[in-house]
PDB file of C-alpha atoms and ligand atoms in Angstrom:
ATOM      1  CA  UNK A1438      75.520  29.827  91.344  1.00  0.00           C
ATOM      2  CA  UNK A1439      78.905  31.654  91.247  1.00  0.00           C
ATOM      3  CA  UNK A1440      78.291  35.537  90.139  1.00  0.00           C
ATOM      4  CA  UNK A1441      80.189  37.380  87.466  1.00  0.00           C
ATOM      5  CA  UNK A1442      81.674  39.045  90.312  1.00  0.00           C
ATOM      6  CA  UNK A1443      82.514  36.736  92.353  1.00  0.00           C
ATOM      7  CA  UNK A1444      84.348  35.133  89.203  1.00  0.00           C
ATOM      8  CA  UNK A1445      86.178  38.635  87.750  1.00  0.00           C
ATOM      9  CA  UNK A1446      87.122  38.557  91.500  1.00  0.00           C
ATOM     10  CA  UNK A1447      88.949  35.305  91.570  1.00  0.00           C
ATOM     11  CA  UNK A1448      91.097  36.319  88.415  1.00  0.00           C
ATOM     12  CA  UNK A1449      91.813  38.829  90.163  1.00  0.00           C
ATOM     13  CA  UNK A1450      93.389  37.735  92.924  1.00  0.00           C
ATOM     14  CA  UNK A1451      95.663  35.680  90.789  1.00  0.00           C
ATOM     15  CA  UNK A1452      96.248  39.060  88.795  1.00  0.00           C
ATOM     16  CA  UNK A1453      96.972  41.852  91.502  1.00  0.00           C
ATOM     17  CA  UNK A1454      96.157  44.677  88.811  1.00  0.00           C
ATOM     18  CA  UNK A1455      93.570  46.891  89.115  1.00  0.00           C
ATOM     19  CA  UNK A1456      90.470  46.208  87.228  1.00  0.00           C
ATOM     20  CA  UNK A1457      88.098  43.100  86.716  1.00  0.00           C
ATOM     21  CA  UNK A1458      87.742  43.639  83.165  1.00  0.00           C
ATOM     22  CA  UNK A1459      84.860  41.992  80.916  1.00  0.00           C
ATOM     23  CA  UNK A1460      85.888  41.779  77.099  1.00  0.00           C
ATOM     24  CA  UNK A1461      81.992  42.011  75.738  1.00  0.00           C
ATOM     25  CA  UNK A1462      82.969  40.833  72.260  1.00  0.00           C
ATOM     26  CA  UNK A1463      85.070  38.346  71.050  1.00  0.00           C
ATOM     27  CA  UNK A1464      85.198  35.220  68.812  1.00  0.00           C
ATOM     28  CA  UNK A1465      87.143  33.023  70.331  1.00  0.00           C
ATOM     29  CA  UNK A1466      85.548  29.538  70.272  1.00  0.00           C
ATOM     30  CA  UNK A1467      86.995  27.349  67.875  1.00  0.00           C
ATOM     31  CA  UNK A1468      85.705  26.882  64.260  1.00  0.00           C
ATOM     32  CA  UNK A1469      82.270  28.077  64.703  1.00  0.00           C
ATOM     33  CA  UNK A1470      82.408  31.453  62.575  1.00  0.00           C
ATOM     34  CA  UNK A1471      85.323  33.438  61.256  1.00  0.00           C
ATOM     35  CA  UNK A1472      87.073  33.530  64.518  1.00  0.00           C
ATOM     36  CA  UNK A1473      89.527  31.358  66.451  1.00  0.00           C
ATOM     37  CA  UNK A1474      90.331  27.844  63.776  1.00  0.00           C
ATOM     38  CA  UNK A1475      91.793  25.523  66.636  1.00  0.00           C
ATOM     39  CA  UNK A1476      91.179  25.081  70.543  1.00  0.00           C
ATOM     40  CA  UNK A1477      95.046  26.141  70.483  1.00  0.00           C
ATOM     41  CA  UNK A1478      94.245  29.194  69.040  1.00  0.00           C
ATOM     42  CA  UNK A1479      91.612  30.084  71.218  1.00  0.00           C
ATOM     43  CA  UNK A1480      93.970  29.687  73.969  1.00  0.00           C
ATOM     44  CA  UNK A1481      96.681  31.493  72.825  1.00  0.00           C
ATOM     45  CA  UNK A1482      93.959  34.262  72.329  1.00  0.00           C
ATOM     46  CA  UNK A1483      92.893  33.588  76.027  1.00  0.00           C
ATOM     47  CA  UNK A1484      96.657  34.041  77.251  1.00  0.00           C
ATOM     48  CA  UNK A1485      97.033  37.188  75.548  1.00  0.00           C
ATOM     49  CA  UNK A1486      94.669  39.185  77.898  1.00  0.00           C
ATOM     50  CA  UNK A1487      96.270  39.031  81.141  1.00  0.00           C
ATOM     51  CA  UNK A1488      93.957  41.970  82.938  1.00  0.00           C
ATOM     52  CA  UNK A1489      90.564  40.187  81.520  1.00  0.00           C
ATOM     53  CA  UNK A1490      88.347  38.711  83.815  1.00  0.00           C
ATOM     54  CA  UNK A1491      85.527  37.495  81.962  1.00  0.00           C
ATOM     55  CA  UNK A1492      85.170  36.865  78.034  1.00  0.00           C
ATOM     56  CA  UNK A1493      81.970  36.482  76.683  1.00  0.00           C
ATOM     57  CA  UNK A1494      82.218  34.610  73.664  1.00  0.00           C
ATOM     58  CA  UNK A1495      80.085  35.857  70.902  1.00  0.00           C
ATOM     59  CA  UNK A1496      79.911  34.266  66.998  1.00  0.00           C
ATOM     60  CA  UNK A1497      78.084  35.740  64.769  1.00  0.00           C
ATOM     61  CA  UNK A1498      74.493  34.603  64.207  1.00  0.00           C
ATOM     62  CA  UNK A1499      73.369  35.359  60.617  1.00  0.00           C
ATOM     63  CA  UNK A1500      69.314  34.270  60.482  1.00  0.00           C
ATOM     64  CA  UNK A1501      69.720  33.984  56.845  1.00  0.00           C
ATOM     65  CA  UNK A1502      72.310  31.203  57.218  1.00  0.00           C
ATOM     66  CA  UNK A1503      71.399  29.530  60.627  1.00  0.00           C
ATOM     67  CA  UNK A1504      68.623  28.552  63.100  1.00  0.00           C
ATOM     68  CA  UNK A1505      68.851  29.293  66.418  1.00  0.00           C
ATOM     69  CA  UNK A1506      68.540  25.637  67.232  1.00  0.00           C
ATOM     70  CA  UNK A1507      71.458  25.190  64.729  1.00  0.00           C
ATOM     71  CA  UNK A1508      73.901  27.834  65.991  1.00  0.00           C
ATOM     72  CA  UNK A1509      73.394  26.974  69.512  1.00  0.00           C
ATOM     73  CA  UNK A1510      74.389  23.096  69.064  1.00  0.00           C
ATOM     74  CA  UNK A1511      77.101  24.255  67.133  1.00  0.00           C
ATOM     75  CA  UNK A1512      78.544  26.819  69.473  1.00  0.00           C
ATOM     76  CA  UNK A1513      77.512  24.081  72.402  1.00  0.00           C
ATOM     77  CA  UNK A1514      79.812  21.393  70.217  1.00  0.00           C
ATOM     78  CA  UNK A1515      82.765  24.465  70.338  1.00  0.00           C
ATOM     79  CA  UNK A1516      82.419  25.055  73.601  1.00  0.00           C
ATOM     80  CA  UNK A1517      82.816  21.833  74.913  1.00  0.00           C
ATOM     81  CA  UNK A1518      86.082  20.924  72.744  1.00  0.00           C
ATOM     82  CA  UNK A1519      87.305  24.351  74.403  1.00  0.00           C
ATOM     83  CA  UNK A1520      86.431  23.866  78.033  1.00  0.00           C
ATOM     84  CA  UNK A1521      88.157  20.782  78.847  1.00  0.00           C
ATOM     85  CA  UNK A1522      91.148  22.452  77.855  1.00  0.00           C
ATOM     86  CA  UNK A1523      91.007  25.365  80.289  1.00  0.00           C
ATOM     87  CA  UNK A1524      92.356  26.179  83.842  1.00  0.00           C
ATOM     88  CA  UNK A1525      92.308  29.071  85.764  1.00  0.00           C
ATOM     89  CA  UNK A1526      95.067  31.158  84.331  1.00  0.00           C
ATOM     90  CA  UNK A1527      92.605  32.139  81.763  1.00  0.00           C
ATOM     91  CA  UNK A1528      89.810  34.368  82.048  1.00  0.00           C
ATOM     92  CA  UNK A1529      86.408  33.076  82.699  1.00  0.00           C
ATOM     93  CA  UNK A1530      83.934  32.326  79.873  1.00  0.00           C
ATOM     94  CA  UNK A1531      80.105  33.128  79.209  1.00  0.00           C
ATOM     95  CA  UNK A1532      78.364  32.389  75.781  1.00  0.00           C
ATOM     96  CA  UNK A1533      76.630  35.013  74.175  1.00  0.00           C
ATOM     97  CA  UNK A1534      76.227  35.655  70.475  1.00  0.00           C
ATOM     98  CA  UNK A1535      76.880  38.703  68.003  1.00  0.00           C
ATOM     99  CA  UNK A1536      73.524  38.870  66.533  1.00  0.00           C
ATOM    100  CA  UNK A1537      73.399  40.289  62.747  1.00  0.00           C
ATOM    101  CA  UNK A1538      70.295  42.368  62.165  1.00  0.00           C
ATOM    102  CA  UNK A1539      67.651  40.987  59.795  1.00  0.00           C
ATOM    103  CA  UNK A1540      64.112  42.343  58.737  1.00  0.00           C
ATOM    104  CA  UNK A1541      61.855  42.004  61.017  1.00  0.00           C
ATOM    105  CA  UNK A1542      63.933  41.072  64.001  1.00  0.00           C
ATOM    106  CA  UNK A1543      62.039  43.578  66.522  1.00  0.00           C
ATOM    107  CA  UNK A1544      58.913  41.210  66.214  1.00  0.00           C
ATOM    108  CA  UNK A1545      61.307  37.461  67.022  1.00  0.00           C
ATOM    109  CA  UNK A1546      59.996  35.326  69.850  1.00  0.00           C
ATOM    110  CA  UNK A1547      63.646  33.371  69.499  1.00  0.00           C
ATOM    111  CA  UNK A1548      65.731  36.599  70.705  1.00  0.00           C
ATOM    112  CA  UNK A1549      66.149  35.125  74.247  1.00  0.00           C
ATOM    113  CA  UNK A1550      67.834  32.077  73.681  1.00  0.00           C
ATOM    114  CA  UNK A1551      70.780  34.139  71.444  1.00  0.00           C
ATOM    115  CA  UNK A1552      71.297  36.665  74.882  1.00  0.00           C
ATOM    116  CA  UNK A1553      74.413  36.273  77.023  1.00  0.00           C
ATOM    117  CA  UNK A1554      73.453  33.258  78.865  1.00  0.00           C
ATOM    118  CA  UNK A1555      72.101  34.139  82.216  1.00  0.00           C
ATOM    119  CA  UNK A1556      70.773  37.106  81.377  1.00  0.00           C
ATOM    120  CA  UNK A1557      68.432  39.098  79.005  1.00  0.00           C
ATOM    121  CA  UNK A1558      71.510  40.958  77.129  1.00  0.00           C
ATOM    122  CA  UNK A1559      71.174  40.726  73.535  1.00  0.00           C
ATOM    123  CA  UNK A1560      74.628  42.341  71.068  1.00  0.00           C
ATOM    124  CA  UNK A1561      73.408  43.509  68.007  1.00  0.00           C
ATOM    125  CA  UNK A1562      75.167  43.747  64.745  1.00  0.00           C
ATOM    126  CA  UNK A1563      73.900  46.332  62.410  1.00  0.00           C
ATOM    127  CA  UNK A1564      74.184  46.650  58.629  1.00  0.00           C
ATOM    128  CA  UNK A1565      76.961  48.235  57.083  1.00  0.00           C
ATOM    129  CA  UNK A1566      75.593  50.109  54.615  1.00  0.00           C
ATOM    130  CA  UNK A1567      73.181  53.147  54.890  1.00  0.00           C
ATOM    131  CA  UNK A1568      70.416  52.301  57.788  1.00  0.00           C
ATOM    132  CA  UNK A1569      67.339  52.143  55.827  1.00  0.00           C
ATOM    133  CA  UNK A1570      64.518  53.829  58.275  1.00  0.00           C
ATOM    134  CA  UNK A1571      63.137  50.318  58.624  1.00  0.00           C
ATOM    135  CA  UNK A1572      66.184  49.368  60.047  1.00  0.00           C
ATOM    136  CA  UNK A1573      66.281  52.261  62.350  1.00  0.00           C
ATOM    137  CA  UNK A1574      62.617  51.378  63.301  1.00  0.00           C
ATOM    138  CA  UNK A1575      63.524  47.830  64.183  1.00  0.00           C
ATOM    139  CA  UNK A1576      66.461  48.899  65.965  1.00  0.00           C
ATOM    140  CA  UNK A1577      64.715  51.114  68.218  1.00  0.00           C
ATOM    141  CA  UNK A1578      61.516  49.070  68.573  1.00  0.00           C
ATOM    142  CA  UNK A1579      63.592  46.308  70.090  1.00  0.00           C
ATOM    143  CA  UNK A1580      65.616  48.492  71.930  1.00  0.00           C
ATOM    144  CA  UNK A1581      62.492  49.381  73.774  1.00  0.00           C
ATOM    145  CA  UNK A1582      61.449  45.766  73.957  1.00  0.00           C
ATOM    146  CA  UNK A1583      61.182  45.299  78.054  1.00  0.00           C
ATOM    147  CA  UNK A1584      62.450  41.882  78.121  1.00  0.00           C
ATOM    148  CA  UNK A1585      65.512  42.586  76.588  1.00  0.00           C
ATOM    149  CA  UNK A1586      68.688  44.757  76.741  1.00  0.00           C
ATOM    150  CA  UNK A1587      69.933  45.503  73.661  1.00  0.00           C
ATOM    151  CA  UNK A1588      73.723  46.093  73.359  1.00  0.00           C
ATOM    152  CA  UNK A1589      75.137  47.743  69.824  1.00  0.00           C
ATOM    153  CA  UNK A1590      78.380  45.915  69.050  1.00  0.00           C
ATOM    154  CA  UNK A1591      81.286  48.646  67.618  1.00  0.00           C
ATOM    155  CA  UNK A1592      79.151  51.021  67.735  1.00  0.00           C
ATOM    156  CA  UNK A1593      81.838  53.487  65.931  1.00  0.00           C
ATOM    157  CA  UNK A1594      81.822  51.521  62.968  1.00  0.00           C
ATOM    158  CA  UNK A1595      78.355  52.533  61.637  1.00  0.00           C
ATOM    159  CA  UNK A1596      79.047  56.159  61.877  1.00  0.00           C
ATOM    160  CA  UNK A1597      78.862  56.902  58.355  1.00  0.00           C
ATOM    161  CA  UNK A1598      75.497  54.527  57.780  1.00  0.00           C
ATOM    162  CA  UNK A1599      73.333  56.868  59.631  1.00  0.00           C
ATOM    163  CA  UNK A1600      71.902  60.412  59.750  1.00  0.00           C
ATOM    164  CA  UNK A1601      73.226  62.416  62.777  1.00  0.00           C
ATOM    165  CA  UNK A1602      69.546  63.219  63.641  1.00  0.00           C
ATOM    166  CA  UNK A1603      68.823  59.192  63.626  1.00  0.00           C
ATOM    167  CA  UNK A1604      71.476  58.593  66.033  1.00  0.00           C
ATOM    168  CA  UNK A1605      69.914  60.937  69.015  1.00  0.00           C
ATOM    169  CA  UNK A1606      67.012  58.546  68.897  1.00  0.00           C
ATOM    170  CA  UNK A1607      69.317  55.779  69.197  1.00  0.00           C
ATOM    171  CA  UNK A1608      71.609  57.965  72.115  1.00  0.00           C
ATOM    172  CA  UNK A1609      67.994  58.627  73.330  1.00  0.00           C
ATOM    173  CA  UNK A1610      66.737  54.951  73.940  1.00  0.00           C
ATOM    174  CA  UNK A1611      67.329  52.307  76.261  1.00  0.00           C
ATOM    175  CA  UNK A1612      70.101  50.790  74.027  1.00  0.00           C
ATOM    176  CA  UNK A1613      73.544  50.447  75.335  1.00  0.00           C
ATOM    177  CA  UNK A1614      76.690  51.270  73.355  1.00  0.00           C
ATOM    178  CA  UNK A1615      79.505  48.812  73.286  1.00  0.00           C
ATOM    179  CA  UNK A1616      82.953  49.516  71.304  1.00  0.00           C
ATOM    180  CA  UNK A1617      85.578  48.113  70.246  1.00  0.00           C
ATOM    181  CA  UNK A1618      89.361  48.527  71.737  1.00  0.00           C
ATOM    182  CA  UNK A1619      90.642  49.340  68.282  1.00  0.00           C
ATOM    183  CA  UNK A1620      88.592  52.987  68.745  1.00  0.00           C
ATOM    184  CA  UNK A1621      91.106  53.570  71.070  1.00  0.00           C
ATOM    185  CA  UNK A1622      94.080  52.545  69.685  1.00  0.00           C
ATOM    186  CA  UNK A1623      94.150  54.382  66.448  1.00  0.00           C
ATOM    187  CA  UNK A1624      95.320  57.854  66.674  1.00  0.00           C
ATOM    188  CA  UNK A1625      92.787  59.076  64.429  1.00  0.00           C
ATOM    189  CA  UNK A1626      89.994  58.108  66.530  1.00  0.00           C
ATOM    190  CA  UNK A1627      91.627  57.819  69.683  1.00  0.00           C
ATOM    191  CA  UNK A1628      90.638  61.922  70.904  1.00  0.00           C
ATOM    192  CA  UNK A1629      86.969  60.797  69.817  1.00  0.00           C
ATOM    193  CA  UNK A1630      86.915  57.364  71.396  1.00  0.00           C
ATOM    194  CA  UNK A1631      88.431  59.082  74.753  1.00  0.00           C
ATOM    195  CA  UNK A1632      85.242  61.958  74.842  1.00  0.00           C
ATOM    196  CA  UNK A1633      82.655  59.807  74.096  1.00  0.00           C
ATOM    197  CA  UNK A1634      84.109  57.862  77.519  1.00  0.00           C
ATOM    198  CA  UNK A1635      84.116  61.016  79.499  1.00  0.00           C
ATOM    199  CA  UNK A1636      80.956  62.272  78.550  1.00  0.00           C
ATOM    200  CA  UNK A1637      79.700  58.566  79.497  1.00  0.00           C
ATOM    201  CA  UNK A1638      78.052  57.575  75.730  1.00  0.00           C
ATOM    202  CA  UNK A1639      80.335  53.899  75.543  1.00  0.00           C
ATOM    203  CA  UNK A1640      79.035  51.380  77.977  1.00  0.00           C
ATOM    204  CA  UNK A1641      80.537  48.276  77.305  1.00  0.00           C
ATOM    205  CA  UNK A1642      84.550  47.514  75.707  1.00  0.00           C
ATOM    206  CA  UNK A1643      85.090  44.493  73.451  1.00  0.00           C
ATOM    207  CA  UNK A1644      88.160  43.602  71.548  1.00  0.00           C
ATOM    208  CA  UNK A1645      86.148  42.068  68.818  1.00  0.00           C
ATOM    209  CA  UNK A1646      89.168  39.471  68.444  1.00  0.00           C
ATOM    210  CA  UNK A1647      89.042  36.911  65.462  1.00  0.00           C
ATOM    211  CA  UNK A1648      92.567  35.203  65.903  1.00  0.00           C
ATOM    212  CA  UNK A1649      95.813  35.307  67.927  1.00  0.00           C
ATOM    213  CA  UNK A1650      97.505  36.914  64.803  1.00  0.00           C
ATOM    214  CA  UNK A1651      94.828  38.800  63.082  1.00  0.00           C
ATOM    215  CA  UNK A1652      92.858  40.687  65.109  1.00  0.00           C
ATOM    216  CA  UNK A1653      94.031  39.359  68.117  1.00  0.00           C
ATOM    217  CA  UNK A1654      92.927  40.288  71.720  1.00  0.00           C
ATOM    218  CA  UNK A1655      93.810  44.174  72.403  1.00  0.00           C
ATOM    219  CA  UNK A1656      91.340  45.268  75.207  1.00  0.00           C
ATOM    220  CA  UNK A1657      94.272  45.677  77.515  1.00  0.00           C
ATOM    221  CA  UNK A1658      96.175  48.246  75.207  1.00  0.00           C
ATOM    222  CA  UNK A1659      92.837  49.938  75.561  1.00  0.00           C
ATOM    223  CA  UNK A1660      92.576  50.235  79.017  1.00  0.00           C
ATOM    224  CA  UNK A1661      95.843  51.535  79.388  1.00  0.00           C
ATOM    225  CA  UNK A1662      95.142  54.083  76.559  1.00  0.00           C
ATOM    226  CA  UNK A1663      91.795  54.633  78.804  1.00  0.00           C
ATOM    227  CA  UNK A1664      93.646  54.395  82.329  1.00  0.00           C
ATOM    228  CA  UNK A1665      96.355  57.076  81.340  1.00  0.00           C
ATOM    229  CA  UNK A1666      94.139  59.536  79.715  1.00  0.00           C
ATOM    230  CA  UNK A1667      90.907  59.634  81.822  1.00  0.00           C
ATOM    231  CA  UNK A1668      92.295  57.430  85.362  1.00  0.00           C
ATOM    232  CA  UNK A1669      91.118  54.350  86.915  1.00  0.00           C
ATOM    233  CA  UNK A1670      87.990  55.307  87.631  1.00  0.00           C
ATOM    234  CA  UNK A1671      86.840  55.901  84.108  1.00  0.00           C
ATOM    235  CA  UNK A1672      87.686  52.378  83.213  1.00  0.00           C
ATOM    236  CA  UNK A1673      86.532  51.009  86.866  1.00  0.00           C
ATOM    237  CA  UNK A1674      83.077  52.194  85.897  1.00  0.00           C
ATOM    238  CA  UNK A1675      82.833  50.509  82.864  1.00  0.00           C
ATOM    239  CA  UNK A1676      83.958  47.204  84.183  1.00  0.00           C
ATOM    240  CA  UNK A1677      81.155  47.758  86.953  1.00  0.00           C
ATOM    241  CA  UNK A1678      78.474  48.113  84.738  1.00  0.00           C
ATOM    242  CA  UNK A1679      79.383  44.984  82.645  1.00  0.00           C
ATOM    243  CA  UNK A1680      79.504  42.859  85.864  1.00  0.00           C
ATOM    244  CA  UNK A1681      75.879  44.173  86.771  1.00  0.00           C
ATOM    245  CA  UNK A1682      74.947  43.344  83.437  1.00  0.00           C
ATOM    246  CA  UNK A1683      76.336  39.755  83.462  1.00  0.00           C
ATOM    247  CA  UNK A1684      74.850  39.077  86.810  1.00  0.00           C
ATOM    248  CA  UNK A1685      71.677  40.066  85.189  1.00  0.00           C
ATOM    249  CA  UNK A1686      70.810  43.229  87.302  1.00  0.00           C
ATOM    250  CA  UNK A1687      70.576  45.577  84.393  1.00  0.00           C
ATOM    251  CA  UNK A1688      72.389  48.704  83.691  1.00  0.00           C
ATOM    252  CA  UNK A1689      71.370  51.057  87.203  1.00  0.00           C
TER     253      UNK A1689
HETATM  254 FE1  FE2 B2235      82.013  40.818  66.412  1.00  0.00          FE
END
């Protein structure tokens, strides 16, 4: 089996830049959610990320709209359309999902099918409203489930929805933190984003790209910001962790 590390190395040879970057959160599959509208748009997006070696395709999964089976059928259909147009000038793609929180998620036994393929990694989106004690409880319980590795999607976007005291429980849990490239690119949040990377609080990066024009791939630019301010090692550390997760080796 070709490992994520080997795939990343292949592309690194083609693009002799420094890191083997993983875009952990994208809406790159055509016609499956509010991301790419067509195979052509997906290809444009993939060609707009020259430093990225591996892209995780994470279409939205909403439990109140879809069953996992129906979602996976649609995802497979979109992937098959795109796959036949790919060549080795674009990053490798792994299939996953951005699973939106629903009440009772921590008791669901259907989550494994929504993890990134070949792993137990679940990308979880929390509500964009004040987190209820129930939601926080479910998040923490899910985060402590031994058979799952929960990654909190675009964690920087929830700051106004939780109490700082509650956040400490999340920070102390096994839950991993993914932040979006935009967090590093906006001048008003850049300093905070860099501080969190420096202190080891951001584990994974994603562009959360939705199209070739609107919410376009931007992880390469965020990488430049990190590299310039914190050095190549900070970026390599994040990429190393992402590749280990994709190889099913856990976070340590
Ligand atoms: Fe997303």
